[in-house]
Tab-separated table of N, CA and C in Angstrom:
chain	number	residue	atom	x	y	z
A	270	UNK	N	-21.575	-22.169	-11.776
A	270	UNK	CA	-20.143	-22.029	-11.641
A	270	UNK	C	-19.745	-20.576	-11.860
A	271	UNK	N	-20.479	-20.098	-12.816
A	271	UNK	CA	-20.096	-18.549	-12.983
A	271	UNK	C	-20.941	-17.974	-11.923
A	272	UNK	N	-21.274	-18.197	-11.153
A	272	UNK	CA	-22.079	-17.310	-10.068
A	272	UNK	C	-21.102	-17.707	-8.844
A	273	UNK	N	-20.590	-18.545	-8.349
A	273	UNK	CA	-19.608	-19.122	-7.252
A	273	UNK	C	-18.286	-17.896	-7.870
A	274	UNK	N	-17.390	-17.985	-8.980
A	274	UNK	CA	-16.651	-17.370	-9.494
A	274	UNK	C	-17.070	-15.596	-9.167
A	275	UNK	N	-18.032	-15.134	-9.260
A	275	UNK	CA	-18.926	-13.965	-9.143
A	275	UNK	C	-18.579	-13.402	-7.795
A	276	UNK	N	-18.809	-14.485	-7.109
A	276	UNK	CA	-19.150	-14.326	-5.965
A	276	UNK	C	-17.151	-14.092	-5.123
A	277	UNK	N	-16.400	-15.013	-5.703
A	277	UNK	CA	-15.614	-14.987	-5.121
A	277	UNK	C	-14.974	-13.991	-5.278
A	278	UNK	N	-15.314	-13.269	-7.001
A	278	UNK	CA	-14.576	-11.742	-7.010
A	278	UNK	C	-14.795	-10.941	-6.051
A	279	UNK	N	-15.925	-10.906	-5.927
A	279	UNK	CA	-16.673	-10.141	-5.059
A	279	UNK	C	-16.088	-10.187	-3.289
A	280	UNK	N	-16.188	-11.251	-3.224
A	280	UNK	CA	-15.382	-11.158	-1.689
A	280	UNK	C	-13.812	-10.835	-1.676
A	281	UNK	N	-13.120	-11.136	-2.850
A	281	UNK	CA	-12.014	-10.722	-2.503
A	281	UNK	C	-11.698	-9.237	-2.879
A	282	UNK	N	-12.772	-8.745	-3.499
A	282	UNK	CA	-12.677	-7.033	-3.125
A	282	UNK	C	-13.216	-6.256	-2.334
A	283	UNK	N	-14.336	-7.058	-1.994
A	283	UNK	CA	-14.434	-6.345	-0.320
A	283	UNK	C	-13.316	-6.858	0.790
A	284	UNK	N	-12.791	-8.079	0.407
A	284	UNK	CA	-11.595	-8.089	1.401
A	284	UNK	C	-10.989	-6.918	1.513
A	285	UNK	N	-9.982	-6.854	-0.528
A	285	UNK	CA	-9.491	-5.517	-0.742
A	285	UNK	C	-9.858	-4.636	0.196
A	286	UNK	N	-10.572	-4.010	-0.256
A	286	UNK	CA	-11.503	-2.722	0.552
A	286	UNK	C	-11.579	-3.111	2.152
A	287	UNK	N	-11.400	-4.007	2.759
A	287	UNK	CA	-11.732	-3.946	4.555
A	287	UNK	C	-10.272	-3.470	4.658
A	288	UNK	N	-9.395	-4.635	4.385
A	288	UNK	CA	-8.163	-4.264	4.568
A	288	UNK	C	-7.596	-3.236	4.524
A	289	UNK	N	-8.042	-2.507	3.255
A	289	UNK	CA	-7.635	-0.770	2.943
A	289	UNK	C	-7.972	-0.272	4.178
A	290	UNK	N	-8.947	0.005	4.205
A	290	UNK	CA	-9.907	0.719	5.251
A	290	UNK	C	-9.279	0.372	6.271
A	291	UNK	N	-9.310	-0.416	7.129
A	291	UNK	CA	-8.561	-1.112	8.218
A	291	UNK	C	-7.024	-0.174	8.058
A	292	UNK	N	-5.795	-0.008	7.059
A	292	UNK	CA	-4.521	-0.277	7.315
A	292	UNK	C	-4.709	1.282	6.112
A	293	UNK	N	-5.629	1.816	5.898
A	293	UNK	CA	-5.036	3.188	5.273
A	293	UNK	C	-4.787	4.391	6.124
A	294	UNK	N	-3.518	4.791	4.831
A	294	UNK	CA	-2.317	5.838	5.789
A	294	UNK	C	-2.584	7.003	4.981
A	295	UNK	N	-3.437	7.184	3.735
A	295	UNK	CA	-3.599	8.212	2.941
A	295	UNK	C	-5.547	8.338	2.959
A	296	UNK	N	-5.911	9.478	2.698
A	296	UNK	CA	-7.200	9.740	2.544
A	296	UNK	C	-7.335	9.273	0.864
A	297	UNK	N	-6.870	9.580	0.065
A	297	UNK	CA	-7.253	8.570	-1.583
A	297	UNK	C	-7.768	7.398	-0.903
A	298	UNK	N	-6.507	6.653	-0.147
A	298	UNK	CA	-7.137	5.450	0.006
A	298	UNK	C	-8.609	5.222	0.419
A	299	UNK	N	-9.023	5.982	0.863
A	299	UNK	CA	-9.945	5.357	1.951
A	299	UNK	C	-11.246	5.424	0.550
A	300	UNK	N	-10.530	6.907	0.120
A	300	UNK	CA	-12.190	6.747	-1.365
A	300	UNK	C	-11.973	5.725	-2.029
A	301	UNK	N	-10.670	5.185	-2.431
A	301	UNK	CA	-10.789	4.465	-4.079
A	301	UNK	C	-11.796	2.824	-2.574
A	302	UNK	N	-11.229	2.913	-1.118
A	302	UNK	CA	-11.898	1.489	-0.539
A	302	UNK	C	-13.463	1.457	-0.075
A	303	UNK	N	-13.616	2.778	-0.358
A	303	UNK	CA	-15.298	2.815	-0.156
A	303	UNK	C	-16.051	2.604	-1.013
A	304	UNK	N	-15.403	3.366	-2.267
A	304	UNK	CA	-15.991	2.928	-3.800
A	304	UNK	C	-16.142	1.442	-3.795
A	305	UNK	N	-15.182	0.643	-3.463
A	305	UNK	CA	-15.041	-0.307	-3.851
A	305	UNK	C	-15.940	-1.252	-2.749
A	306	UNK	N	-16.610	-0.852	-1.493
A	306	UNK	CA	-17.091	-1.748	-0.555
A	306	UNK	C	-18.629	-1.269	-1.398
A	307	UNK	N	-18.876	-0.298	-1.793
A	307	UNK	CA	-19.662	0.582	-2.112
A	307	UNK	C	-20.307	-0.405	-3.712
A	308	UNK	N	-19.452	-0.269	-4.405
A	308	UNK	CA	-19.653	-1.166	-5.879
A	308	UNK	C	-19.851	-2.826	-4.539
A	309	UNK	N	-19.444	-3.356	-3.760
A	309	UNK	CA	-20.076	-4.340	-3.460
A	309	UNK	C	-21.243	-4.839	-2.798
A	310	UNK	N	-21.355	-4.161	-2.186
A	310	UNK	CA	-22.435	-3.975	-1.511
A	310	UNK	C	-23.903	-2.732	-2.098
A	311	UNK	N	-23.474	-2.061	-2.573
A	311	UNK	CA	-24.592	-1.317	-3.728
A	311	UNK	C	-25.138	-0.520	-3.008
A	312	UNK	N	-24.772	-0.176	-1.627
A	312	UNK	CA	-25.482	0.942	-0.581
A	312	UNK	C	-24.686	1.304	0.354
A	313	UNK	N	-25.020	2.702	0.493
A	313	UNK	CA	-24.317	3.013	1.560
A	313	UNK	C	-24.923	2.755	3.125
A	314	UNK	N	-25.680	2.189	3.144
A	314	UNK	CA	-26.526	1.507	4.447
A	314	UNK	C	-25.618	0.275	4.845
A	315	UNK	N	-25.237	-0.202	3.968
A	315	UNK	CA	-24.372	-1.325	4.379
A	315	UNK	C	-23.181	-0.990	4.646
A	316	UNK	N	-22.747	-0.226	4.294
A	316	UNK	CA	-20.988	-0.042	4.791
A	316	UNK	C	-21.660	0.695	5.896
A	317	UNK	N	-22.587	1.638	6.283
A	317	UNK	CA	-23.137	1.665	7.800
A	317	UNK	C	-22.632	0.592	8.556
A	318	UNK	N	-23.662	-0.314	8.227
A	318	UNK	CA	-23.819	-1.730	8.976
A	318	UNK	C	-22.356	-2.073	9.440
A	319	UNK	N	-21.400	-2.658	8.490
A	319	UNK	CA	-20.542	-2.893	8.388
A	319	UNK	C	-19.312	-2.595	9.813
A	320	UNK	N	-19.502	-0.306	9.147
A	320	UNK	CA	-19.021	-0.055	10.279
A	320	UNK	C	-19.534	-0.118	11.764
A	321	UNK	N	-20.633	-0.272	12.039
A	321	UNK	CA	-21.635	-0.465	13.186
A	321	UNK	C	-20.829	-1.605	13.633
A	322	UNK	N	-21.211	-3.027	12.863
A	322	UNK	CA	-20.355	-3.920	13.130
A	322	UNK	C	-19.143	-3.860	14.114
A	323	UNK	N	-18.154	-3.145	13.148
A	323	UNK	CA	-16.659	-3.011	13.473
A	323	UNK	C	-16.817	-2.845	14.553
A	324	UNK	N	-17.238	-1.526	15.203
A	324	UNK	CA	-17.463	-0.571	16.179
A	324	UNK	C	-17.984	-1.746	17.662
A	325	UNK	N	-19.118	-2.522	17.340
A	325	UNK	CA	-19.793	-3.477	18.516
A	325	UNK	C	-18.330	-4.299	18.642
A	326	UNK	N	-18.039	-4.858	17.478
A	326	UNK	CA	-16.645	-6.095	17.687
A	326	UNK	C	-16.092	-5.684	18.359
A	327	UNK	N	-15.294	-4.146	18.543
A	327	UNK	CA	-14.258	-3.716	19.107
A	327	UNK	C	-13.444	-4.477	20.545
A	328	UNK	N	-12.717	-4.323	19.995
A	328	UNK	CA	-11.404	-5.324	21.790
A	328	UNK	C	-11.905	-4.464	23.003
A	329	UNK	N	-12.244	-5.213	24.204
A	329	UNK	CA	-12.165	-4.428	25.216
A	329	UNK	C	-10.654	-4.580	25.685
A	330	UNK	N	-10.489	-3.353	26.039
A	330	UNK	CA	-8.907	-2.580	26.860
A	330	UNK	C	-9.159	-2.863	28.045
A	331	UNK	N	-8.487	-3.109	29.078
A	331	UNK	CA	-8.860	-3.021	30.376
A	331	UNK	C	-7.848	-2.553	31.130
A	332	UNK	N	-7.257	-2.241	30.508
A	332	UNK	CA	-5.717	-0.993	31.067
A	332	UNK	C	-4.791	-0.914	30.195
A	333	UNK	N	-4.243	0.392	30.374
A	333	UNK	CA	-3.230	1.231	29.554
A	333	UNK	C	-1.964	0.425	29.531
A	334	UNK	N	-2.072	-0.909	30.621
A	334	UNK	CA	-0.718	-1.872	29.957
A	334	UNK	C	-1.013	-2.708	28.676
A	335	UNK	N	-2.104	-2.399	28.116
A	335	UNK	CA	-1.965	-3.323	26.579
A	335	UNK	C	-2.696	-2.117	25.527
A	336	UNK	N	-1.355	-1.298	25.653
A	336	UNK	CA	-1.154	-0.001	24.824
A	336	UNK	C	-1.171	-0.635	23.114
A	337	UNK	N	-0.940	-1.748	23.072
A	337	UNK	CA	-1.153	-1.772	21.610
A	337	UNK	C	-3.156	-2.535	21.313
A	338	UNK	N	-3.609	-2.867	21.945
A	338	UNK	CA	-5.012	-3.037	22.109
A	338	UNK	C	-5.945	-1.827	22.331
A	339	UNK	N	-4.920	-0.653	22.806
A	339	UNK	CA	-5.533	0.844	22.910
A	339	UNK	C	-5.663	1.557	21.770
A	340	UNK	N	-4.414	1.264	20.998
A	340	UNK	CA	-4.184	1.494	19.853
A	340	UNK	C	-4.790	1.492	18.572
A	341	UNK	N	-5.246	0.143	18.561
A	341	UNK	CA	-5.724	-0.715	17.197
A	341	UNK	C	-7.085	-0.099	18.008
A	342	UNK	N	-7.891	0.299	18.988
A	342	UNK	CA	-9.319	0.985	19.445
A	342	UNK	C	-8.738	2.180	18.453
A	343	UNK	N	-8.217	3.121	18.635
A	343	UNK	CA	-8.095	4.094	18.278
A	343	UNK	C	-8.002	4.396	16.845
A	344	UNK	N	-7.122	3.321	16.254
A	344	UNK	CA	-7.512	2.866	14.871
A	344	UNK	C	-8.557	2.945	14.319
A	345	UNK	N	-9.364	1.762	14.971
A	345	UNK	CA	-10.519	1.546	14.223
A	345	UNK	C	-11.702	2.719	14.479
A	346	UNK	N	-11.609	3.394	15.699
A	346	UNK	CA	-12.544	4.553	15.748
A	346	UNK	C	-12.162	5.872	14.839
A	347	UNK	N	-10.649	5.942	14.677
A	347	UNK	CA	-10.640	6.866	13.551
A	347	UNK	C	-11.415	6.613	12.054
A	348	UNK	N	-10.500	5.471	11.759
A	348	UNK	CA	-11.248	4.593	10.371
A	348	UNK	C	-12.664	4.924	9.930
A	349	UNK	N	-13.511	4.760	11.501
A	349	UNK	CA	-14.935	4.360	11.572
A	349	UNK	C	-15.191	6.032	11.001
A	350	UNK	N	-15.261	6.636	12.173
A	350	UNK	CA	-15.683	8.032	12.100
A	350	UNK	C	-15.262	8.567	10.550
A	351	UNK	N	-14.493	8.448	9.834
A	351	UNK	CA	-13.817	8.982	8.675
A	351	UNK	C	-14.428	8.802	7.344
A	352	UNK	N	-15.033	6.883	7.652
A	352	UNK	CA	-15.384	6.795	6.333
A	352	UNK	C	-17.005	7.194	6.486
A	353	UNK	N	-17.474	6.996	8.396
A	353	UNK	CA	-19.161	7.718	8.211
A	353	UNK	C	-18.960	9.309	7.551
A	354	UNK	N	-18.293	10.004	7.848
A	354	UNK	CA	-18.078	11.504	7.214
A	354	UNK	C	-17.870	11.346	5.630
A	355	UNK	N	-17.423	10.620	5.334
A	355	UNK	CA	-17.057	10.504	3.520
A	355	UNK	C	-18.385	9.985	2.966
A	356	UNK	N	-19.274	9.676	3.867
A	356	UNK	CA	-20.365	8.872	3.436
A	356	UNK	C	-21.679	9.834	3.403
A	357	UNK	N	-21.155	11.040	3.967
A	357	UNK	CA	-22.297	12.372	4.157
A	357	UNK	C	-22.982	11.983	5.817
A	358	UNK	N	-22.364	11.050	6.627
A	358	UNK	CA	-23.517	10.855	7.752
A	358	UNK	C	-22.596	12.238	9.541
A	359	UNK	N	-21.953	12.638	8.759
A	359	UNK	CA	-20.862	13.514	9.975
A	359	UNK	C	-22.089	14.607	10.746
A	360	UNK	N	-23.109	14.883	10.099
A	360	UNK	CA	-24.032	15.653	11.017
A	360	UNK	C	-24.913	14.379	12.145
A	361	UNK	N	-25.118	13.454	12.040
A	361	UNK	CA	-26.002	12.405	12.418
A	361	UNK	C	-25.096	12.152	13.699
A	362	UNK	N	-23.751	12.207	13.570
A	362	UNK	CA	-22.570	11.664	14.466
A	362	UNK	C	-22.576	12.896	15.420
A	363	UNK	N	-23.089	14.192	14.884
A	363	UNK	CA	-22.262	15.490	15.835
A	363	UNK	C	-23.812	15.913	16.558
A	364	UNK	N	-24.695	15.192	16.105
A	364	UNK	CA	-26.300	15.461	16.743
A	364	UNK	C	-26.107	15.176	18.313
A	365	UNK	N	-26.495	15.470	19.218
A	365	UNK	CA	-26.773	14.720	20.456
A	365	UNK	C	-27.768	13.906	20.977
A	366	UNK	N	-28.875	14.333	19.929
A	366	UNK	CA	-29.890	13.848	20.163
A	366	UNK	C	-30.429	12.573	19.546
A	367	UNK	N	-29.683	12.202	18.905
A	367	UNK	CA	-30.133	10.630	18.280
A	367	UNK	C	-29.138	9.678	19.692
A	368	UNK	N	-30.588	8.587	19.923
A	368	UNK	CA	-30.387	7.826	20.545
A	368	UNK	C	-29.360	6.421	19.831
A	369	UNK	N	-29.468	6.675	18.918
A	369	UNK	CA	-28.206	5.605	18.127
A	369	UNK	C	-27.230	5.903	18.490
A	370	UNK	N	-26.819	6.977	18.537
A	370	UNK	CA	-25.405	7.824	19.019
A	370	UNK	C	-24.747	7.541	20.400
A	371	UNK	N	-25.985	7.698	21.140
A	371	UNK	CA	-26.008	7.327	22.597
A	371	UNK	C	-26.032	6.115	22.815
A	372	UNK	N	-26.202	5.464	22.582
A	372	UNK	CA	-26.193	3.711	22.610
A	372	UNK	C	-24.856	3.873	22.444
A	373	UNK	N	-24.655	4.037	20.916
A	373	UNK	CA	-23.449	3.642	20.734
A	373	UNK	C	-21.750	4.142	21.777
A	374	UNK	N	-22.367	5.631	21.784
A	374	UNK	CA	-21.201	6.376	22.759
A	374	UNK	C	-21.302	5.408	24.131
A	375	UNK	N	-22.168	4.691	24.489
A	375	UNK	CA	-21.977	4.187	25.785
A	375	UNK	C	-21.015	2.614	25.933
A	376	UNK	N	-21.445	2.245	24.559
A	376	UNK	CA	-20.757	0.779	24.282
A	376	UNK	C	-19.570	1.096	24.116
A	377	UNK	N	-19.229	2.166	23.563
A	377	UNK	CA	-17.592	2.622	23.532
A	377	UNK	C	-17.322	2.865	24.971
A	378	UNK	N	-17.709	3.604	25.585
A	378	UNK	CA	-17.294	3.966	26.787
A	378	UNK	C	-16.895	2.787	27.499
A	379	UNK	N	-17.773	1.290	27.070
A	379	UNK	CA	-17.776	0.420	28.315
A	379	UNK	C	-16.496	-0.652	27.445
A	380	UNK	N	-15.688	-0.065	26.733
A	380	UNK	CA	-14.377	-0.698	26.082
A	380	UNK	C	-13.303	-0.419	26.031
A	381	UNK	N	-12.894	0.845	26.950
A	381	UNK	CA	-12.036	1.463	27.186
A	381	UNK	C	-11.464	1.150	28.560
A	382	UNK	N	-10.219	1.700	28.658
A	382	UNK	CA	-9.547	1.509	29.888
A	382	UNK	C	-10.350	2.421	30.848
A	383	UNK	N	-10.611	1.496	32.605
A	383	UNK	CA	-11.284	2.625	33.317
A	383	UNK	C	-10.178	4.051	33.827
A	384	UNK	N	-9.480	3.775	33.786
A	384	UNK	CA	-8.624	5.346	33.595
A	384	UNK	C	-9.333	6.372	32.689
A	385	UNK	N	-9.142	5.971	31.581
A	385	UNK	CA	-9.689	6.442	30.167
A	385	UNK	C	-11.247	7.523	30.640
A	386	UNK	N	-12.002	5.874	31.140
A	386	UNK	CA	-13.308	6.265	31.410
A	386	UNK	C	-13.962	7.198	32.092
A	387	UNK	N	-13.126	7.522	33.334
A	387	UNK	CA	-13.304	8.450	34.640
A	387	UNK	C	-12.531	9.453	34.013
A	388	UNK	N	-11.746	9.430	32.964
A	388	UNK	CA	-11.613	11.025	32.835
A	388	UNK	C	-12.410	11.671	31.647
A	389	UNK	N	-12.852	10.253	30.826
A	389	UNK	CA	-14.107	10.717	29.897
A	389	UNK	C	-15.077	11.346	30.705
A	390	UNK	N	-15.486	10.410	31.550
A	390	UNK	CA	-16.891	11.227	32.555
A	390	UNK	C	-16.284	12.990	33.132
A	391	UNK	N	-15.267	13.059	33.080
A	391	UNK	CA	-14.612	14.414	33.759
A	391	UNK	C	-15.329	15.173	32.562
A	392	UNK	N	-14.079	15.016	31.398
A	392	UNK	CA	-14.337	15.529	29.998
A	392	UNK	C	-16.075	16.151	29.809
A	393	UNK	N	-16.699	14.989	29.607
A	393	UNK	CA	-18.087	14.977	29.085
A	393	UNK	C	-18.635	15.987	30.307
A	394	UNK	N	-18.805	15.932	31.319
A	394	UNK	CA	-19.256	17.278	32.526
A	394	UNK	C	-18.830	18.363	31.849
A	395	UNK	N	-17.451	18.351	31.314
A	395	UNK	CA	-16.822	19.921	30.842
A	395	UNK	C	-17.780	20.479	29.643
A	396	UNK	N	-17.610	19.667	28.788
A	396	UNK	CA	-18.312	19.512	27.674
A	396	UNK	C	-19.718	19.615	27.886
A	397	UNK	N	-20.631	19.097	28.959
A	397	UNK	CA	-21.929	19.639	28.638
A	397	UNK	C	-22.004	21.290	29.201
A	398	UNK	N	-21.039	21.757	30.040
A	398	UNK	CA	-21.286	22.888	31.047
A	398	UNK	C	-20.802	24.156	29.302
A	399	UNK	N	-20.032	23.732	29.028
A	399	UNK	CA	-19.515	24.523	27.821
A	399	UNK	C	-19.637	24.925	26.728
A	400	UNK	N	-20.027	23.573	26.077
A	400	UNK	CA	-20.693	23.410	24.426
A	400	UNK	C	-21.476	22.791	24.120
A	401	UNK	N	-22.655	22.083	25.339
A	401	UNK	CA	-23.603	21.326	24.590
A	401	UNK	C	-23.535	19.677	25.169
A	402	UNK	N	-23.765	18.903	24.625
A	402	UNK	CA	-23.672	17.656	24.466
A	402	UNK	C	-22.521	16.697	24.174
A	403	UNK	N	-21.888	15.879	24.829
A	403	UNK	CA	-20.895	14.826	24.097
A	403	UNK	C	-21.350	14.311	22.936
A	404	UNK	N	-20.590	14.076	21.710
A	404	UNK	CA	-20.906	13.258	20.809
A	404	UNK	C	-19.668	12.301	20.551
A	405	UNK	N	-20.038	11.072	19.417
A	405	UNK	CA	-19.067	10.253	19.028
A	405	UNK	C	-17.528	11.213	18.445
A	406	UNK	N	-17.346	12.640	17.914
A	406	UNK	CA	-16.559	13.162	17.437
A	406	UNK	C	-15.557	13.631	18.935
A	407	UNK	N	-16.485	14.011	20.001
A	407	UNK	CA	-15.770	14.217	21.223
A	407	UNK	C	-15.105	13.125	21.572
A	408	UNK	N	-15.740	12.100	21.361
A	408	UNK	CA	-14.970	10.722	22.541
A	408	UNK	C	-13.923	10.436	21.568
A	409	UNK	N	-14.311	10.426	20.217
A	409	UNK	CA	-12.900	9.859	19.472
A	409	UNK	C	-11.680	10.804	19.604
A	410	UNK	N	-11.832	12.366	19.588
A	410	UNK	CA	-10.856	12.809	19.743
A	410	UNK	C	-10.131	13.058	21.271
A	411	UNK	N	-11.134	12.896	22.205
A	411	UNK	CA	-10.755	12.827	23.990
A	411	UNK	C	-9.800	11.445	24.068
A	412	UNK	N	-10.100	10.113	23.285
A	412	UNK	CA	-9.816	9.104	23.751
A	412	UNK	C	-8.473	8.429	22.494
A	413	UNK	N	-8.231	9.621	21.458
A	413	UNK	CA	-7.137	9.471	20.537
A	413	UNK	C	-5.766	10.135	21.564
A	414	UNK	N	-6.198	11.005	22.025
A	414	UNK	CA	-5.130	12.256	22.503
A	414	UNK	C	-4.726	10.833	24.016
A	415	UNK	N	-5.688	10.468	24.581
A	415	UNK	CA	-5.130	10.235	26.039
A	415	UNK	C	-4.673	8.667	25.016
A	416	UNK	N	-4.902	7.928	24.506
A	416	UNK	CA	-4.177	6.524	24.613
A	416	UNK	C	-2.593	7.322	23.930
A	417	UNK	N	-2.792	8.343	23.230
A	417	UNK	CA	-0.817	9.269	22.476
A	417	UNK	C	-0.163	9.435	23.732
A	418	UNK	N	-1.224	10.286	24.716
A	418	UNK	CA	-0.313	10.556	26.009
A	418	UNK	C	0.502	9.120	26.588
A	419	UNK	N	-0.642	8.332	26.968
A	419	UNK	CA	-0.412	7.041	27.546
A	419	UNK	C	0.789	6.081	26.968
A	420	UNK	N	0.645	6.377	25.087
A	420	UNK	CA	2.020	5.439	24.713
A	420	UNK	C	3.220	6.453	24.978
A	421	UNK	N	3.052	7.882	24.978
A	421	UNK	CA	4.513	8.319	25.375
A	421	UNK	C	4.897	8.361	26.584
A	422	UNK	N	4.091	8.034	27.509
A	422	UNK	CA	4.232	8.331	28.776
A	422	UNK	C	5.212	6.611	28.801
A	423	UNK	N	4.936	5.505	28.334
A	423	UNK	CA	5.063	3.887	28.351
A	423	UNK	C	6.629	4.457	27.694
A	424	UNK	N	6.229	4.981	26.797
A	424	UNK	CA	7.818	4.608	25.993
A	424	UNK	C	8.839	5.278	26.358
A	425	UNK	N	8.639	6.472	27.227
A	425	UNK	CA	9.525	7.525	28.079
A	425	UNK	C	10.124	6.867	29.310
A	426	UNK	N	8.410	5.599	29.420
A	426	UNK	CA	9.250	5.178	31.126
A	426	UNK	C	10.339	4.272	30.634
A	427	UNK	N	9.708	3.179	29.684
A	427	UNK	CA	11.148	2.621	29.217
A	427	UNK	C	12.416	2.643	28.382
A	428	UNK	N	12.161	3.836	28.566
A	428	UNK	CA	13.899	4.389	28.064
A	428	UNK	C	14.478	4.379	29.386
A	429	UNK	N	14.097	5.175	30.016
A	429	UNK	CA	14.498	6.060	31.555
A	429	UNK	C	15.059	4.515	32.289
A	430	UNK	N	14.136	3.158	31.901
A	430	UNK	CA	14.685	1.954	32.705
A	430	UNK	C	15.480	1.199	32.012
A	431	UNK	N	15.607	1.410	30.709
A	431	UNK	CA	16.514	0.744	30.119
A	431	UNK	C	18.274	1.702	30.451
A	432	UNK	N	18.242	2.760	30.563
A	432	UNK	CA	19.142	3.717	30.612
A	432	UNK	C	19.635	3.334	32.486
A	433	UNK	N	18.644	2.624	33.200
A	433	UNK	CA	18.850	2.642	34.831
A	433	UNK	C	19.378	0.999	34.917
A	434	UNK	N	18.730	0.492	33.800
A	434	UNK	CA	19.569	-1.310	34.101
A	434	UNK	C	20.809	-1.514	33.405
A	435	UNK	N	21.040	-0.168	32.338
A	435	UNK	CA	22.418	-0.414	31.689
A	435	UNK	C	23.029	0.500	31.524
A	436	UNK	N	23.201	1.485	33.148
A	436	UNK	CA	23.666	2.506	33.132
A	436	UNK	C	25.242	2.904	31.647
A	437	UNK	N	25.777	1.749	31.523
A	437	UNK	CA	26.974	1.774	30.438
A	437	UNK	C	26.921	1.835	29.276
A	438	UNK	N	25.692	1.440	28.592
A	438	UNK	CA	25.587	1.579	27.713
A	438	UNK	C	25.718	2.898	26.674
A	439	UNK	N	26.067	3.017	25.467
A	439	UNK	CA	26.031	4.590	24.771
A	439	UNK	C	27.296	4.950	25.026
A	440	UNK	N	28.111	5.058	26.448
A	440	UNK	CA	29.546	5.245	26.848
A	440	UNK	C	30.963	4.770	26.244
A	441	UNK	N	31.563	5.501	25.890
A	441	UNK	CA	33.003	4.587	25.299
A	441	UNK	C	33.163	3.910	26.312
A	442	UNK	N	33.918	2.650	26.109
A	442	UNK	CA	34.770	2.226	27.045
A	442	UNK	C	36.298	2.987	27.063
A	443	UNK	N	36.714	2.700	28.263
A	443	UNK	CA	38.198	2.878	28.508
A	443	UNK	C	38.902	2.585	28.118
């Protein structure tokens, strides 16, 4: 009974801690939720795993009309990338040459909107002619910037149509 009890602390602070991780808006947060996945799990191989996990789960997007599914990608690839860097693994991520990387950069690639994708493939040409190799730090920041463009571009158009179906609105009346 005290081992069931044990156990349940235990999951509800790695809940704690996913959730943090998942929905943090401050960098404290993210240490006091690593410590804490960290005290549960007893390695940092496992919050690897973990994030590996996250990363395979990820939603496929299949166009920039389900801007909030682009979003919560972008989320979780920040998240991801943030807490591998807090974890000491940010050189392993910026290598080109580990085939983990490459696996992985490709499974991302194949979860994104194909808009997204064909201008990643643009990107990544630029990027090898220039500096080397694509890595996971390129695609997260190529594919943070275009889903920002994409929601302002969404939320610009619907002002512009809300302003065209109710031309009166905002106006005194007479």
């Amino acid at each position: 009974e005290y081992k069931h009890s044990n156990t349940s602390r235990r999951r509800s602070g790695e809940q704690w801690a996913s959730d943090l991780i998942k929905h943090y808006t401050h960098g404290s947060q993210l240490t006091d939720a690593l410590a804490q996945l960290e005290q549960s799990y007893n390695k940092a191989e496992f919050i690897v795993a973990e994030v590996y996990r996250n990363l395979k789960g990820l939603a496929i997007c299949t166009s920039f009309k389900h801007i909030k599914v682009c979003k919560e990608q972008v989320q979780t690839l920040k998240v991801s990338f943030a807490t591998l860097k807090t974890l000491g693994f940010e050189h392993e991520m910026l290598v080109d040459s580990s085939i983990q990387n490459t696996f992985i950069l490709v499974e991302l690639e194949g979860k994104i909107p194909i808009e997204a994708y064909t201008a990643w493939v643009t990107e990544k040409d630029h990027i090898k002619k220039n500096s080397g190799s694509p890595n996971l730090e390129n695609f997260v920041k190529f594919y943070t910037k275009m889903v920002e463009q994409q929601a302002d571009a969404q939320y610009i158009r619907k002002q512009l149509e809300d302003v065209t179906n109710h031309p009166n609105s905002g106006k005194p009346k007479d």
